[in-house]
mmCIF file with all atom_site columns, C-alpha atoms in Angstrom:
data_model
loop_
_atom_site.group_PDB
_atom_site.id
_atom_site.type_symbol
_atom_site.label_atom_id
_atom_site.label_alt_id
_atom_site.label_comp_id
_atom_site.label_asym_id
_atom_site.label_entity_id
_atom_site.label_seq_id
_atom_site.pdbx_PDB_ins_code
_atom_site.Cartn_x
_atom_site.Cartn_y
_atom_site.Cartn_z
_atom_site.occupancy
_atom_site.B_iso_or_equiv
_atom_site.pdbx_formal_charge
_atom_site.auth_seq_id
_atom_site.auth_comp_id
_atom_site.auth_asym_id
_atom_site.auth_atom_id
_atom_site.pdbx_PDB_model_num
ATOM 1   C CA . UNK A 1 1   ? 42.836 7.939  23.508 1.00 97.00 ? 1   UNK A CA 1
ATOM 2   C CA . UNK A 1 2   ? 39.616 8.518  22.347 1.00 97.00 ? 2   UNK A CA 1
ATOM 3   C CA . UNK A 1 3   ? 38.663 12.099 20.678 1.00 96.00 ? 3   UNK A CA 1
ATOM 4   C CA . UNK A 1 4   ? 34.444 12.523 20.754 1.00 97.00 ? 4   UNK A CA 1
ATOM 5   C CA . UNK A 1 5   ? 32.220 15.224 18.964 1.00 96.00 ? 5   UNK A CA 1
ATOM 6   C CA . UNK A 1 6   ? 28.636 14.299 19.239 1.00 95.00 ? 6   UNK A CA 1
ATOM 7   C CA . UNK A 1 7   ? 28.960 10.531 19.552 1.00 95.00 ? 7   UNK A CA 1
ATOM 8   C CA . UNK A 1 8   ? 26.452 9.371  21.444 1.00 95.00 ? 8   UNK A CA 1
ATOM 9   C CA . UNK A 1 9   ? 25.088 6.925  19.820 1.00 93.00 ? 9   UNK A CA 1
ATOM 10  C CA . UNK A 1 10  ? 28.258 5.016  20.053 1.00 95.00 ? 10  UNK A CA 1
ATOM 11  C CA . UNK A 1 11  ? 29.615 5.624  23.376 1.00 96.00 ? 11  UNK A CA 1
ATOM 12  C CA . UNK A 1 12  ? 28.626 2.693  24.897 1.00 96.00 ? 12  UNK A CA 1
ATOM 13  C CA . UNK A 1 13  ? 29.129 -0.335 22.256 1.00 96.00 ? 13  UNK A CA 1
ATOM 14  C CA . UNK A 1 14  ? 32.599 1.879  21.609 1.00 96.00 ? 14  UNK A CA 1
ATOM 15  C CA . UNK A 1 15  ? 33.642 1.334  25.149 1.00 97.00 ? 15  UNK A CA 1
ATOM 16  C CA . UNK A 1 16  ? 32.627 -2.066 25.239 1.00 96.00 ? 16  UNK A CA 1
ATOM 17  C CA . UNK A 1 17  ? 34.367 -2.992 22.548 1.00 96.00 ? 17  UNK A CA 1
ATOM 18  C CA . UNK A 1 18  ? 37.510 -1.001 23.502 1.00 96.00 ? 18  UNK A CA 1
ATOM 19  C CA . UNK A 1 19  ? 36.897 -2.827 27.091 1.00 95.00 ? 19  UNK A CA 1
ATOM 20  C CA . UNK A 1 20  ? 36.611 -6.249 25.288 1.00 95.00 ? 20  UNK A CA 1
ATOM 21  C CA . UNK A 1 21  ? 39.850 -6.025 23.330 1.00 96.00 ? 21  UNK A CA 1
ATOM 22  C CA . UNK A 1 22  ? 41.917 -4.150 25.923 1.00 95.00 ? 22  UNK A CA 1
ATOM 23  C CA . UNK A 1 23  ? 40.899 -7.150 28.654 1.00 93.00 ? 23  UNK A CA 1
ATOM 24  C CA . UNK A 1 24  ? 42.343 -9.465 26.105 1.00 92.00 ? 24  UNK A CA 1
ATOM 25  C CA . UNK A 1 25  ? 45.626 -7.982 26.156 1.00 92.00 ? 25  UNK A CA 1
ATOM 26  C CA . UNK A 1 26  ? 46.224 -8.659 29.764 1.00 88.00 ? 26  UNK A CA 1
ATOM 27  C CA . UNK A 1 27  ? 48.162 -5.224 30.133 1.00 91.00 ? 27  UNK A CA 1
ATOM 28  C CA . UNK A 1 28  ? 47.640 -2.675 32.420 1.00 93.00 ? 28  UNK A CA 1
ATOM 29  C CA . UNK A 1 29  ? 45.667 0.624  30.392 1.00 95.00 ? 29  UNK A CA 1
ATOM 30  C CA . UNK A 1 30  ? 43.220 3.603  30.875 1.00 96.00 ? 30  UNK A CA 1
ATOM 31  C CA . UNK A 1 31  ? 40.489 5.084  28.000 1.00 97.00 ? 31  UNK A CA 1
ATOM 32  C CA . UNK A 1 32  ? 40.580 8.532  27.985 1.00 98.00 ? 32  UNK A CA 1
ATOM 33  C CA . UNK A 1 33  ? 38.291 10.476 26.038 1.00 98.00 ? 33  UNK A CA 1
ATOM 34  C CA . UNK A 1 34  ? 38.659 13.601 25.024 1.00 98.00 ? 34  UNK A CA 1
ATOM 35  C CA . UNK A 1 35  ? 34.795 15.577 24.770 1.00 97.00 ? 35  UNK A CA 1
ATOM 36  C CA . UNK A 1 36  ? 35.939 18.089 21.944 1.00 95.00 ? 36  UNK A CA 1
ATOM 37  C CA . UNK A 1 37  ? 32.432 20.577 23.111 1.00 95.00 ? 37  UNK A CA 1
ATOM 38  C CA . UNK A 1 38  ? 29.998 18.568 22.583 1.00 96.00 ? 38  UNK A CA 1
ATOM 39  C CA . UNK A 1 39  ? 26.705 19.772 22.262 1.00 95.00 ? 39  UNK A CA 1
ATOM 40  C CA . UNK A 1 40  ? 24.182 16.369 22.392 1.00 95.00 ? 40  UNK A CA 1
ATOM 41  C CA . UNK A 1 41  ? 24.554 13.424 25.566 1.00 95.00 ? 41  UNK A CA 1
ATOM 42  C CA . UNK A 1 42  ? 27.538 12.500 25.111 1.00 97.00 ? 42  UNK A CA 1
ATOM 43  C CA . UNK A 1 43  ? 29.304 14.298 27.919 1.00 97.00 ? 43  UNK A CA 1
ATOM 44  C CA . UNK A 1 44  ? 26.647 12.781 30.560 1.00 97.00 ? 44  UNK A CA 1
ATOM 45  C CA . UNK A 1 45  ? 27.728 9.734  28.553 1.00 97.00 ? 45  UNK A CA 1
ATOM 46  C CA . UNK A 1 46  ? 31.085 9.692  29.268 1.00 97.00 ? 46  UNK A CA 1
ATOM 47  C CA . UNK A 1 47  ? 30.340 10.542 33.091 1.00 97.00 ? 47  UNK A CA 1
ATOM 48  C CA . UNK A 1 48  ? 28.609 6.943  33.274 1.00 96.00 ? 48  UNK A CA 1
ATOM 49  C CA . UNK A 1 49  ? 31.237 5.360  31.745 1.00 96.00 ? 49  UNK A CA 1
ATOM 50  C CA . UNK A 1 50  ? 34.149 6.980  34.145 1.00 96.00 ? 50  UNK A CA 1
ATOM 51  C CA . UNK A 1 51  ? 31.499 5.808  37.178 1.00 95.00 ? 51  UNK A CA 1
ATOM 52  C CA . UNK A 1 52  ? 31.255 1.857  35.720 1.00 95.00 ? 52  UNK A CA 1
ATOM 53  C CA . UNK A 1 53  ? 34.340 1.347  33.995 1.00 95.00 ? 53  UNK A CA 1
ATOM 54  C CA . UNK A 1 54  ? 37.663 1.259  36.146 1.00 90.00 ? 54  UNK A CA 1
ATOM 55  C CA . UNK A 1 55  ? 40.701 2.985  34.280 1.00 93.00 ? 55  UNK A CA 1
ATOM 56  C CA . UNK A 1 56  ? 38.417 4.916  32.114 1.00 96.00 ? 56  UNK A CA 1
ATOM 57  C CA . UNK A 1 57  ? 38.380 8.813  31.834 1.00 97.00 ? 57  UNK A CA 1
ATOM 58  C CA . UNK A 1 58  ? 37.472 11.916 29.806 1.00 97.00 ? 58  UNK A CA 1
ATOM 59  C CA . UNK A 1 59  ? 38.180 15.496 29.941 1.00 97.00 ? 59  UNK A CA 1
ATOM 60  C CA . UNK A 1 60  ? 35.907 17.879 27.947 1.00 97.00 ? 60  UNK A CA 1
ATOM 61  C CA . UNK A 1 61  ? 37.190 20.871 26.074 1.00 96.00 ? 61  UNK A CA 1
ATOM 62  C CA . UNK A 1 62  ? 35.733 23.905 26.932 1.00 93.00 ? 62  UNK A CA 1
ATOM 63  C CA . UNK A 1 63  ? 34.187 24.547 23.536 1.00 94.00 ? 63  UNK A CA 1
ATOM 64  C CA . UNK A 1 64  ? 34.608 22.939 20.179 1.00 93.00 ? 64  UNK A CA 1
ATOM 65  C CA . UNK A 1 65  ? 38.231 23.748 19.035 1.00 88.00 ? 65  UNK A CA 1
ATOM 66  C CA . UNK A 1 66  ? 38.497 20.969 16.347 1.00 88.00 ? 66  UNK A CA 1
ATOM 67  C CA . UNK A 1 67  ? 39.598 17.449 16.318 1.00 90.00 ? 67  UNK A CA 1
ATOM 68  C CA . UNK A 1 68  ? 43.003 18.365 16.060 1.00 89.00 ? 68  UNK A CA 1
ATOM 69  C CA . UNK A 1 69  ? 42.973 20.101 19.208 1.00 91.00 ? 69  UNK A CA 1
ATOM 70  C CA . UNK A 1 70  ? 41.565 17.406 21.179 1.00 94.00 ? 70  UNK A CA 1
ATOM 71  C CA . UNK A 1 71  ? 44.171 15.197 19.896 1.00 92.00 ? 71  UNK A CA 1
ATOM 72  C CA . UNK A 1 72  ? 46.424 17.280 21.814 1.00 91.00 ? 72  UNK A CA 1
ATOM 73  C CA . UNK A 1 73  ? 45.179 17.714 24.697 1.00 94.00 ? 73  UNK A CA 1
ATOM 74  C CA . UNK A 1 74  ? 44.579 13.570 24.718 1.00 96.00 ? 74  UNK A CA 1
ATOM 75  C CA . UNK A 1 75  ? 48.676 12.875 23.925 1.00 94.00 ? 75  UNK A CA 1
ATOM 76  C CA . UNK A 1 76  ? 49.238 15.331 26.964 1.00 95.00 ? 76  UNK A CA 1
ATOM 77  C CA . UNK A 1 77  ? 46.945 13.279 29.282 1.00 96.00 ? 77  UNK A CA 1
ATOM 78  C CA . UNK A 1 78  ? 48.028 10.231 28.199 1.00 96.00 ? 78  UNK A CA 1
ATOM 79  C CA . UNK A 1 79  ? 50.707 8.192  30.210 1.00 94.00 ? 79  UNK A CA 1
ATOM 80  C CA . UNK A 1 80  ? 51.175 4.863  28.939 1.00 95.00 ? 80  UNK A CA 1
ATOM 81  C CA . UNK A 1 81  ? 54.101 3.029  27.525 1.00 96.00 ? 81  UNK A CA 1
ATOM 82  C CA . UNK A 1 82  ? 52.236 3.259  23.858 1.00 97.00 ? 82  UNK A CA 1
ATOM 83  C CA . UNK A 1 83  ? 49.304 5.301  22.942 1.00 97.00 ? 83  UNK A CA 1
ATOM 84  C CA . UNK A 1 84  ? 46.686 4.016  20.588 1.00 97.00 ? 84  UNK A CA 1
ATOM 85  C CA . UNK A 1 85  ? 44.469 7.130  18.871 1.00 96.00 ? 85  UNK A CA 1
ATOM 86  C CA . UNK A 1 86  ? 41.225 5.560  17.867 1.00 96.00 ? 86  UNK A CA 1
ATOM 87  C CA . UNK A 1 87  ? 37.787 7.723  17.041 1.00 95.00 ? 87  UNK A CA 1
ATOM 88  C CA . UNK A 1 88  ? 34.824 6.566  18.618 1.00 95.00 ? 88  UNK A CA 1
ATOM 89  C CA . UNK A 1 89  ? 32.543 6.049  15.163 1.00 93.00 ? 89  UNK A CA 1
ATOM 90  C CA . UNK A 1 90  ? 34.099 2.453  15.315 1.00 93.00 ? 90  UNK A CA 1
ATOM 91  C CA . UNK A 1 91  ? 34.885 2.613  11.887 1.00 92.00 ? 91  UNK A CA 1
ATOM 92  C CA . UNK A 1 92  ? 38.732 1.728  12.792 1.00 93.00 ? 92  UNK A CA 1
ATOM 93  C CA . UNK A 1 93  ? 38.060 -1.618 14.808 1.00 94.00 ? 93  UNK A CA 1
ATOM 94  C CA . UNK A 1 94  ? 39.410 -1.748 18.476 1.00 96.00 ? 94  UNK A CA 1
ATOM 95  C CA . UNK A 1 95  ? 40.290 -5.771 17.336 1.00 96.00 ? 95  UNK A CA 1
ATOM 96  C CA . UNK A 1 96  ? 42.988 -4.426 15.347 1.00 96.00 ? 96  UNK A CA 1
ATOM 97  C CA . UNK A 1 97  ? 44.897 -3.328 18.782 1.00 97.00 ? 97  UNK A CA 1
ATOM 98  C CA . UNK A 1 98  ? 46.541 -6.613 19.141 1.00 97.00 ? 98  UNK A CA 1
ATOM 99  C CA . UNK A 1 99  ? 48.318 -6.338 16.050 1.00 97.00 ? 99  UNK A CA 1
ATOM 100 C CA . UNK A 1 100 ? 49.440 -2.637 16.821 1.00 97.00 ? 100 UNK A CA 1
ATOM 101 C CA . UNK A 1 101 ? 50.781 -3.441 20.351 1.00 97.00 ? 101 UNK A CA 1
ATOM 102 C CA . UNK A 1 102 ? 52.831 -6.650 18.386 1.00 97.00 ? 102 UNK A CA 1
ATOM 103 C CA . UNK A 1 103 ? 54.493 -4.279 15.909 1.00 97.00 ? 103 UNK A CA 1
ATOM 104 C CA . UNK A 1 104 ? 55.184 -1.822 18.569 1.00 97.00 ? 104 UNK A CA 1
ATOM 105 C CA . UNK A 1 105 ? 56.725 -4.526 20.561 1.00 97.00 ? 105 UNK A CA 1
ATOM 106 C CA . UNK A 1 106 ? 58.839 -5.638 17.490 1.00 97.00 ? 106 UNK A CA 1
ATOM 107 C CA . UNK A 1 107 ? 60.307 -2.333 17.368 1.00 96.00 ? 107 UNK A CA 1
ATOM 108 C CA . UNK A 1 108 ? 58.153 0.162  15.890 1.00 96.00 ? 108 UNK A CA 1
ATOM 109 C CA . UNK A 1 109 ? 57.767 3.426  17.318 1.00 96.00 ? 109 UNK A CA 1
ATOM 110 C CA . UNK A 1 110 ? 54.958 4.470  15.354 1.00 95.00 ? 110 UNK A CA 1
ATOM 111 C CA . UNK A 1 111 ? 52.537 2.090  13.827 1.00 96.00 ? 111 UNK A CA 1
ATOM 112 C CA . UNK A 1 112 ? 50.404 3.619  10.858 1.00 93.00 ? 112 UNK A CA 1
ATOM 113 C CA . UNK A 1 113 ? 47.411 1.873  9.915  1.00 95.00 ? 113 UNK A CA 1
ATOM 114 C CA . UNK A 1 114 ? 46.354 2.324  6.188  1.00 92.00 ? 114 UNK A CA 1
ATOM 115 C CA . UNK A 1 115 ? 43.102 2.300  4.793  1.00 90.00 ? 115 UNK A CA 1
ATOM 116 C CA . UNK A 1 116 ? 43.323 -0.658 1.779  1.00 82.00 ? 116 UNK A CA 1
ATOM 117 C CA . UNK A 1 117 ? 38.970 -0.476 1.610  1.00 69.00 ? 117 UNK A CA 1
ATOM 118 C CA . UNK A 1 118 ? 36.533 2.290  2.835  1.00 56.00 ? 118 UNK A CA 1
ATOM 119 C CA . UNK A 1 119 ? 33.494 0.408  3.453  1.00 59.00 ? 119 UNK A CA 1
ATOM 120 C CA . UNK A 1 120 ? 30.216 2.906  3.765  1.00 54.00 ? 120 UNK A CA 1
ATOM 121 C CA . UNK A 1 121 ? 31.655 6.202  2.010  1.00 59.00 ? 121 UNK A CA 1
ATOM 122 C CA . UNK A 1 122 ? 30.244 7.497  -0.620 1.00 61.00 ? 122 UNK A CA 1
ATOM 123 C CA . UNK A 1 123 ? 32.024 8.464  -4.025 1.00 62.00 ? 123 UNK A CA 1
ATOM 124 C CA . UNK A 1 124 ? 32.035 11.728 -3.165 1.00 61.00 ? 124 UNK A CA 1
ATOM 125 C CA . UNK A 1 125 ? 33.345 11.252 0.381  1.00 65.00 ? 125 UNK A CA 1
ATOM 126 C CA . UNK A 1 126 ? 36.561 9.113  -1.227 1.00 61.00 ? 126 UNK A CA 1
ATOM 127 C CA . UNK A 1 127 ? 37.073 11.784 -3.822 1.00 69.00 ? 127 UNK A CA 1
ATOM 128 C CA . UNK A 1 128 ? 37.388 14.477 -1.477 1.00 64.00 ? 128 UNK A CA 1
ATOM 129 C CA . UNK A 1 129 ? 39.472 12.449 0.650  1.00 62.00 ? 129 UNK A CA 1
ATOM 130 C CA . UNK A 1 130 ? 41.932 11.543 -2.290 1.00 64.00 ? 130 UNK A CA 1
ATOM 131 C CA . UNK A 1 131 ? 42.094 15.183 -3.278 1.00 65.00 ? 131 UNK A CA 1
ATOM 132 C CA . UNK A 1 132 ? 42.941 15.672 0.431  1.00 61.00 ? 132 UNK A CA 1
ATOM 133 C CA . UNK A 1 133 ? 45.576 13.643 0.447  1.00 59.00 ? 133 UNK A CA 1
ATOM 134 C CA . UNK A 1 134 ? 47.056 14.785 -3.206 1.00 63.00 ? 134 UNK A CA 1
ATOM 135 C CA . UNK A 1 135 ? 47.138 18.205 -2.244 1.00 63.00 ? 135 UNK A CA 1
ATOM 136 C CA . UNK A 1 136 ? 48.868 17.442 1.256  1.00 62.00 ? 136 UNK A CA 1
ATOM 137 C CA . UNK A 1 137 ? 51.694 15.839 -0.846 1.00 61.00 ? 137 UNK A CA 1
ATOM 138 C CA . UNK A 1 138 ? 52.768 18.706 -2.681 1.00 64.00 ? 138 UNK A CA 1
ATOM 139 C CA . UNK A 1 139 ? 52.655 21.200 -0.211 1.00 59.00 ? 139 UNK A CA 1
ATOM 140 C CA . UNK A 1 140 ? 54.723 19.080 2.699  1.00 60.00 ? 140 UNK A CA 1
ATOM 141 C CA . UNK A 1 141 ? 58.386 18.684 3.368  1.00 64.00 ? 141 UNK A CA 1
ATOM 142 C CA . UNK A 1 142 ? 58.092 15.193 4.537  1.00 65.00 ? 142 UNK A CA 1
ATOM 143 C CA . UNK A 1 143 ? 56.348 12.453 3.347  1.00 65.00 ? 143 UNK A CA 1
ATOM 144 C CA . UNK A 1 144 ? 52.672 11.854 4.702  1.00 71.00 ? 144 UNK A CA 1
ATOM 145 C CA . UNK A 1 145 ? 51.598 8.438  4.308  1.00 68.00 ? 145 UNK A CA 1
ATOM 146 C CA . UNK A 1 146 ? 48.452 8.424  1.636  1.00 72.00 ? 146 UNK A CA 1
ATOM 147 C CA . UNK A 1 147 ? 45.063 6.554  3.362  1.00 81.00 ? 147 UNK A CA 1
ATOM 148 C CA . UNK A 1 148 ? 46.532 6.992  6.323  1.00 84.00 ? 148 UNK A CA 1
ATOM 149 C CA . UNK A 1 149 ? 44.505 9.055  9.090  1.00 86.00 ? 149 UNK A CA 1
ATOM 150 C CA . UNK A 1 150 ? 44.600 9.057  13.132 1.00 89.00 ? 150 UNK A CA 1
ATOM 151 C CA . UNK A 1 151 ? 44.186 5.680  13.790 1.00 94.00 ? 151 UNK A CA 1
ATOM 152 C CA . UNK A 1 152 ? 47.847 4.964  14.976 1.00 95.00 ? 152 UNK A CA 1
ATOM 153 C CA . UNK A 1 153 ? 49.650 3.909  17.748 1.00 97.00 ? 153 UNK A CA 1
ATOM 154 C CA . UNK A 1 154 ? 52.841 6.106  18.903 1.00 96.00 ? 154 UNK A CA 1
ATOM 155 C CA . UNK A 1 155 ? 55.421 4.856  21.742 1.00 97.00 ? 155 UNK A CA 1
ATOM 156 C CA . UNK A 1 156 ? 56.039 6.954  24.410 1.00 97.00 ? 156 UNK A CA 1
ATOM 157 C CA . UNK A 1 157 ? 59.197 8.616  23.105 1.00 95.00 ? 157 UNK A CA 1
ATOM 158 C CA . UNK A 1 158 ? 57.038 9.670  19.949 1.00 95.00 ? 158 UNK A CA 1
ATOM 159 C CA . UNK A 1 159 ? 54.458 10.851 22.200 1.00 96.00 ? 159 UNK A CA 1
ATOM 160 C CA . UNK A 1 160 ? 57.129 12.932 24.033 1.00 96.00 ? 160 UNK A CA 1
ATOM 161 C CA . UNK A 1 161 ? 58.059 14.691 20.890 1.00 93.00 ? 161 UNK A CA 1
ATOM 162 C CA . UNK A 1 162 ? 54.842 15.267 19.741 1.00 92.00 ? 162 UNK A CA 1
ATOM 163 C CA . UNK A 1 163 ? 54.102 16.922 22.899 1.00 92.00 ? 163 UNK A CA 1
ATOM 164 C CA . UNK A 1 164 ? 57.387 19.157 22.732 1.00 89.00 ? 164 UNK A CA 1
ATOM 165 C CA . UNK A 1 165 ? 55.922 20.613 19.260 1.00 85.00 ? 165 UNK A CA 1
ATOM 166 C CA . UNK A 1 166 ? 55.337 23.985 19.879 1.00 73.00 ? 166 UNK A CA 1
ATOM 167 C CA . UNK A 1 167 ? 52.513 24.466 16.927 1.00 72.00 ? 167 UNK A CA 1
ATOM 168 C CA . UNK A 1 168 ? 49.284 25.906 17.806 1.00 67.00 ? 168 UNK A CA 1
ATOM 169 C CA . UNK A 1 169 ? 47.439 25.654 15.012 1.00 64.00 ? 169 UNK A CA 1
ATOM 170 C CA . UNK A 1 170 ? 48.526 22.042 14.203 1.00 68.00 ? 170 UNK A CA 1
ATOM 171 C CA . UNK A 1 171 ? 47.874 19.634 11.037 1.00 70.00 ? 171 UNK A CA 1
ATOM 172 C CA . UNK A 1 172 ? 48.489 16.274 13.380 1.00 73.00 ? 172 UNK A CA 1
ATOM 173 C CA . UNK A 1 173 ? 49.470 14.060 10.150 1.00 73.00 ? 173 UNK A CA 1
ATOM 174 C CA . UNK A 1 174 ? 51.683 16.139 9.271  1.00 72.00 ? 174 UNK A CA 1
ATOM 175 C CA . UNK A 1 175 ? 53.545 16.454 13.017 1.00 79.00 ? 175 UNK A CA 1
ATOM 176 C CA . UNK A 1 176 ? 52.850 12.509 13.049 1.00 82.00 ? 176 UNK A CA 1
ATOM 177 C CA . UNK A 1 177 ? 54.743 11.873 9.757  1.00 78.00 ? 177 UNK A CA 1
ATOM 178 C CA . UNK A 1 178 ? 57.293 14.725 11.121 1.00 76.00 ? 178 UNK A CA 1
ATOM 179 C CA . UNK A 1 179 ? 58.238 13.270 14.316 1.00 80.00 ? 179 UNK A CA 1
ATOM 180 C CA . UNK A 1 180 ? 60.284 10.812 12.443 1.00 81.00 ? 180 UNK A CA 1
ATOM 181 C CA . UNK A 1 181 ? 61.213 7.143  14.502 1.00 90.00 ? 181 UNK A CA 1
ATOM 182 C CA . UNK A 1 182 ? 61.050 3.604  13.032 1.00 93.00 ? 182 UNK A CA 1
ATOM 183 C CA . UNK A 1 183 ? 57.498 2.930  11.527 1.00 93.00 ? 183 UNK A CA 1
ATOM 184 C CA . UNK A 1 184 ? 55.404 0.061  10.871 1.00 95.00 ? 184 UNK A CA 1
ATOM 185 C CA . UNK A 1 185 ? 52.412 0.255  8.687  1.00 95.00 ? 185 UNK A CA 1
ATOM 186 C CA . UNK A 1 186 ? 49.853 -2.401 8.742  1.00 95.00 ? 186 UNK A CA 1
ATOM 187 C CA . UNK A 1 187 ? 46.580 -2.941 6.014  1.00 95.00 ? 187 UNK A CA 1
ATOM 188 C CA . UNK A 1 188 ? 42.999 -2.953 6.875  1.00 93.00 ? 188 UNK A CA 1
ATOM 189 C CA . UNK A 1 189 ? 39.839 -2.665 5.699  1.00 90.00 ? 189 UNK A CA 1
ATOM 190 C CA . UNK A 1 190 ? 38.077 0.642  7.731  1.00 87.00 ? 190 UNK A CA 1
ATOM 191 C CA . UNK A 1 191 ? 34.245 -0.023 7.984  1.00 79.00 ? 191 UNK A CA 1
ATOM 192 C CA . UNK A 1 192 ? 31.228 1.853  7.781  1.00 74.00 ? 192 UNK A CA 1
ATOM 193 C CA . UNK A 1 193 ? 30.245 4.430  11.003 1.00 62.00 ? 193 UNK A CA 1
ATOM 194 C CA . UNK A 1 194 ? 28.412 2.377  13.412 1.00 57.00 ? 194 UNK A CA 1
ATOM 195 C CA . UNK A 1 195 ? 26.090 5.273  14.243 1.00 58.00 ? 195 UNK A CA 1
ATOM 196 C CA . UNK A 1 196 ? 26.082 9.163  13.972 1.00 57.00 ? 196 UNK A CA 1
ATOM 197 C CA . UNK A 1 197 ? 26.910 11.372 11.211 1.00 62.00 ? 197 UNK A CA 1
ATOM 198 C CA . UNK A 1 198 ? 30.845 12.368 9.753  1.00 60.00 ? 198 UNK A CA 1
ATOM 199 C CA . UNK A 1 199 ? 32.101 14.930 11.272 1.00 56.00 ? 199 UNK A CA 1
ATOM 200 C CA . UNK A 1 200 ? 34.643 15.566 8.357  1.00 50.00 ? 200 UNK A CA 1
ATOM 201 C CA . UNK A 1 201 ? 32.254 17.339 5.235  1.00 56.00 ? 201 UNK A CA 1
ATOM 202 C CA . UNK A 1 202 ? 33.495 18.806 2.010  1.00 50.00 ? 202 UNK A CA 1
ATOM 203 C CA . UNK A 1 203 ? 34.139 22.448 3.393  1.00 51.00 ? 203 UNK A CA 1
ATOM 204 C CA . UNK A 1 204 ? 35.728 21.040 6.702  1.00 53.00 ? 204 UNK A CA 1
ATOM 205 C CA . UNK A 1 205 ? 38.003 19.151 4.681  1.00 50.00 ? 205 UNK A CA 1
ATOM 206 C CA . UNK A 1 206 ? 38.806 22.122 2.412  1.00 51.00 ? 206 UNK A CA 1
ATOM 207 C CA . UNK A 1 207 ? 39.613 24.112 6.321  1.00 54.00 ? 207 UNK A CA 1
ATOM 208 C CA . UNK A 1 208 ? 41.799 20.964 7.289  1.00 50.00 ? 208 UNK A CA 1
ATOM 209 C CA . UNK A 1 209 ? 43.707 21.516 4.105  1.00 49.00 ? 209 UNK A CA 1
ATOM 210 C CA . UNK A 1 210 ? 44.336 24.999 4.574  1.00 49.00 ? 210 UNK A CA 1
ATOM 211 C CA . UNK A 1 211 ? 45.942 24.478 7.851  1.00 50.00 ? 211 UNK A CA 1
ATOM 212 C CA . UNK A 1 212 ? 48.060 22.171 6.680  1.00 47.00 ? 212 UNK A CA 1
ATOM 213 C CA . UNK A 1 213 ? 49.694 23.588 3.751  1.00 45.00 ? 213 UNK A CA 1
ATOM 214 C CA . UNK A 1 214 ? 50.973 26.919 6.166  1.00 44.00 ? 214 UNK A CA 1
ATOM 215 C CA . UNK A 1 215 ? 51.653 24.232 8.713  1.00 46.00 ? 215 UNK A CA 1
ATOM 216 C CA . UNK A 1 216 ? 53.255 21.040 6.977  1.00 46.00 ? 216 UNK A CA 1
ATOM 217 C CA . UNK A 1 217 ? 56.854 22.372 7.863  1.00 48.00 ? 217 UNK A CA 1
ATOM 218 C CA . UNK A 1 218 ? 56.873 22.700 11.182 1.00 44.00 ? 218 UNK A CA 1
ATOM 219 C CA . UNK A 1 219 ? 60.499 24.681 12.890 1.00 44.00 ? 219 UNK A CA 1
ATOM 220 C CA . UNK A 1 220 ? 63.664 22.660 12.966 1.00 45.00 ? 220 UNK A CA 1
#
């Protein structure tokens, strides 16, 4: 499940690489994208690739509502027996799917991947990030795994429960370290984007944390 925000300039070598690894797996499995408003090519984009690529879809929001959102509305779309989030930027590489699907095969419900190198950030992008993840510490009931972000794979009984959440505003790290169920966590080294812009700057960030310290405790 792929969530987009002006991506086109990756689109197509994400999909092909997504394609590429998924073939390899010899599994059954559908892309779906997830157009969080975009405002560039990228929904005529993803139209082409539902047209030439079998088992590949999208569904567009009907304005921007945040990535966070379109996470959402990708885990209720989704049906398979595990569910890979991945962004499009390419920065988390679709090779490492292999090695998710083994650790969710060897038991693991929920398979974080952990950031051990940033490649292509800027100082100031990893000091916002590690002030991101400080501050998310102290304010949250449960642990939230540090250099940890979206890229994860859930089984489908962990997509279940996240889907039973009732939040509406939602922090998704903090509902994915919530959810609970046996974890695996697995090193890597994230790359630079492979086109485009972030879509995460310093005041978004500051937003992101906001929304998670009234939401890290979500009802029991």
């Amino acid at each position: 499940m792929v969530p987009v925000f002006n991506e086109e300039a990756v689109l197509v070598e994400c999909q092909r690489r997504l394609g590429a690894v998924l073939a390899g797996l010899g599994v059954t499995y559908e892309i779906i994208y997830v157009d969080d408003g975009s405002t560039d090519q990228t929904i005529h984009l993803l139209k082409r690739l539902q047209r030439s690529h079998p088992g590949t879809s999208y569904a567009r929001l009907s304005r921007n509502f945040g990535k966070e959102a379109a996470m959402s509305a990708g885990l209720k779309l989704a049906t398979g027996e595990a569910v890979v989030v991945i962004d499009a930027d390419l920065q988390d590489p679709p090779e490492l799917l292999p090695e998710m699907v083994a650790a969710w095969r060897g038991g693991a419900d929920v398979v974080n991947m952990r950031r051990r190198v940033r490649l292509g950030e800027s100082w100031w992008k990893r000091t916002t990030a590690s002030a991101f993840y400080h501050l998310i510490e102290r304010v949250s009931d449960v642990p939230i795994p540090r250099n940890v972000g979206d890229f994860r794979l859930f089984s489908r009984r962990a997509v279940d429960a996240l889907n039973q959440l009732p939040e509406r505003g939602r922090f998704m790290k903090g509902l994915f370290a919530w959810v609970g169920f046996p974890q695996a966590t697995i090193d890597y080294e994230r790359a630079a984007r492979a086109a485009g812009e972030t879509k995460w700057p310093f005041l978004k960030l500051v937003g992101l944390a906001s929304t998670a310290s009234l939401r890290s405790r979500p009802p029991r």
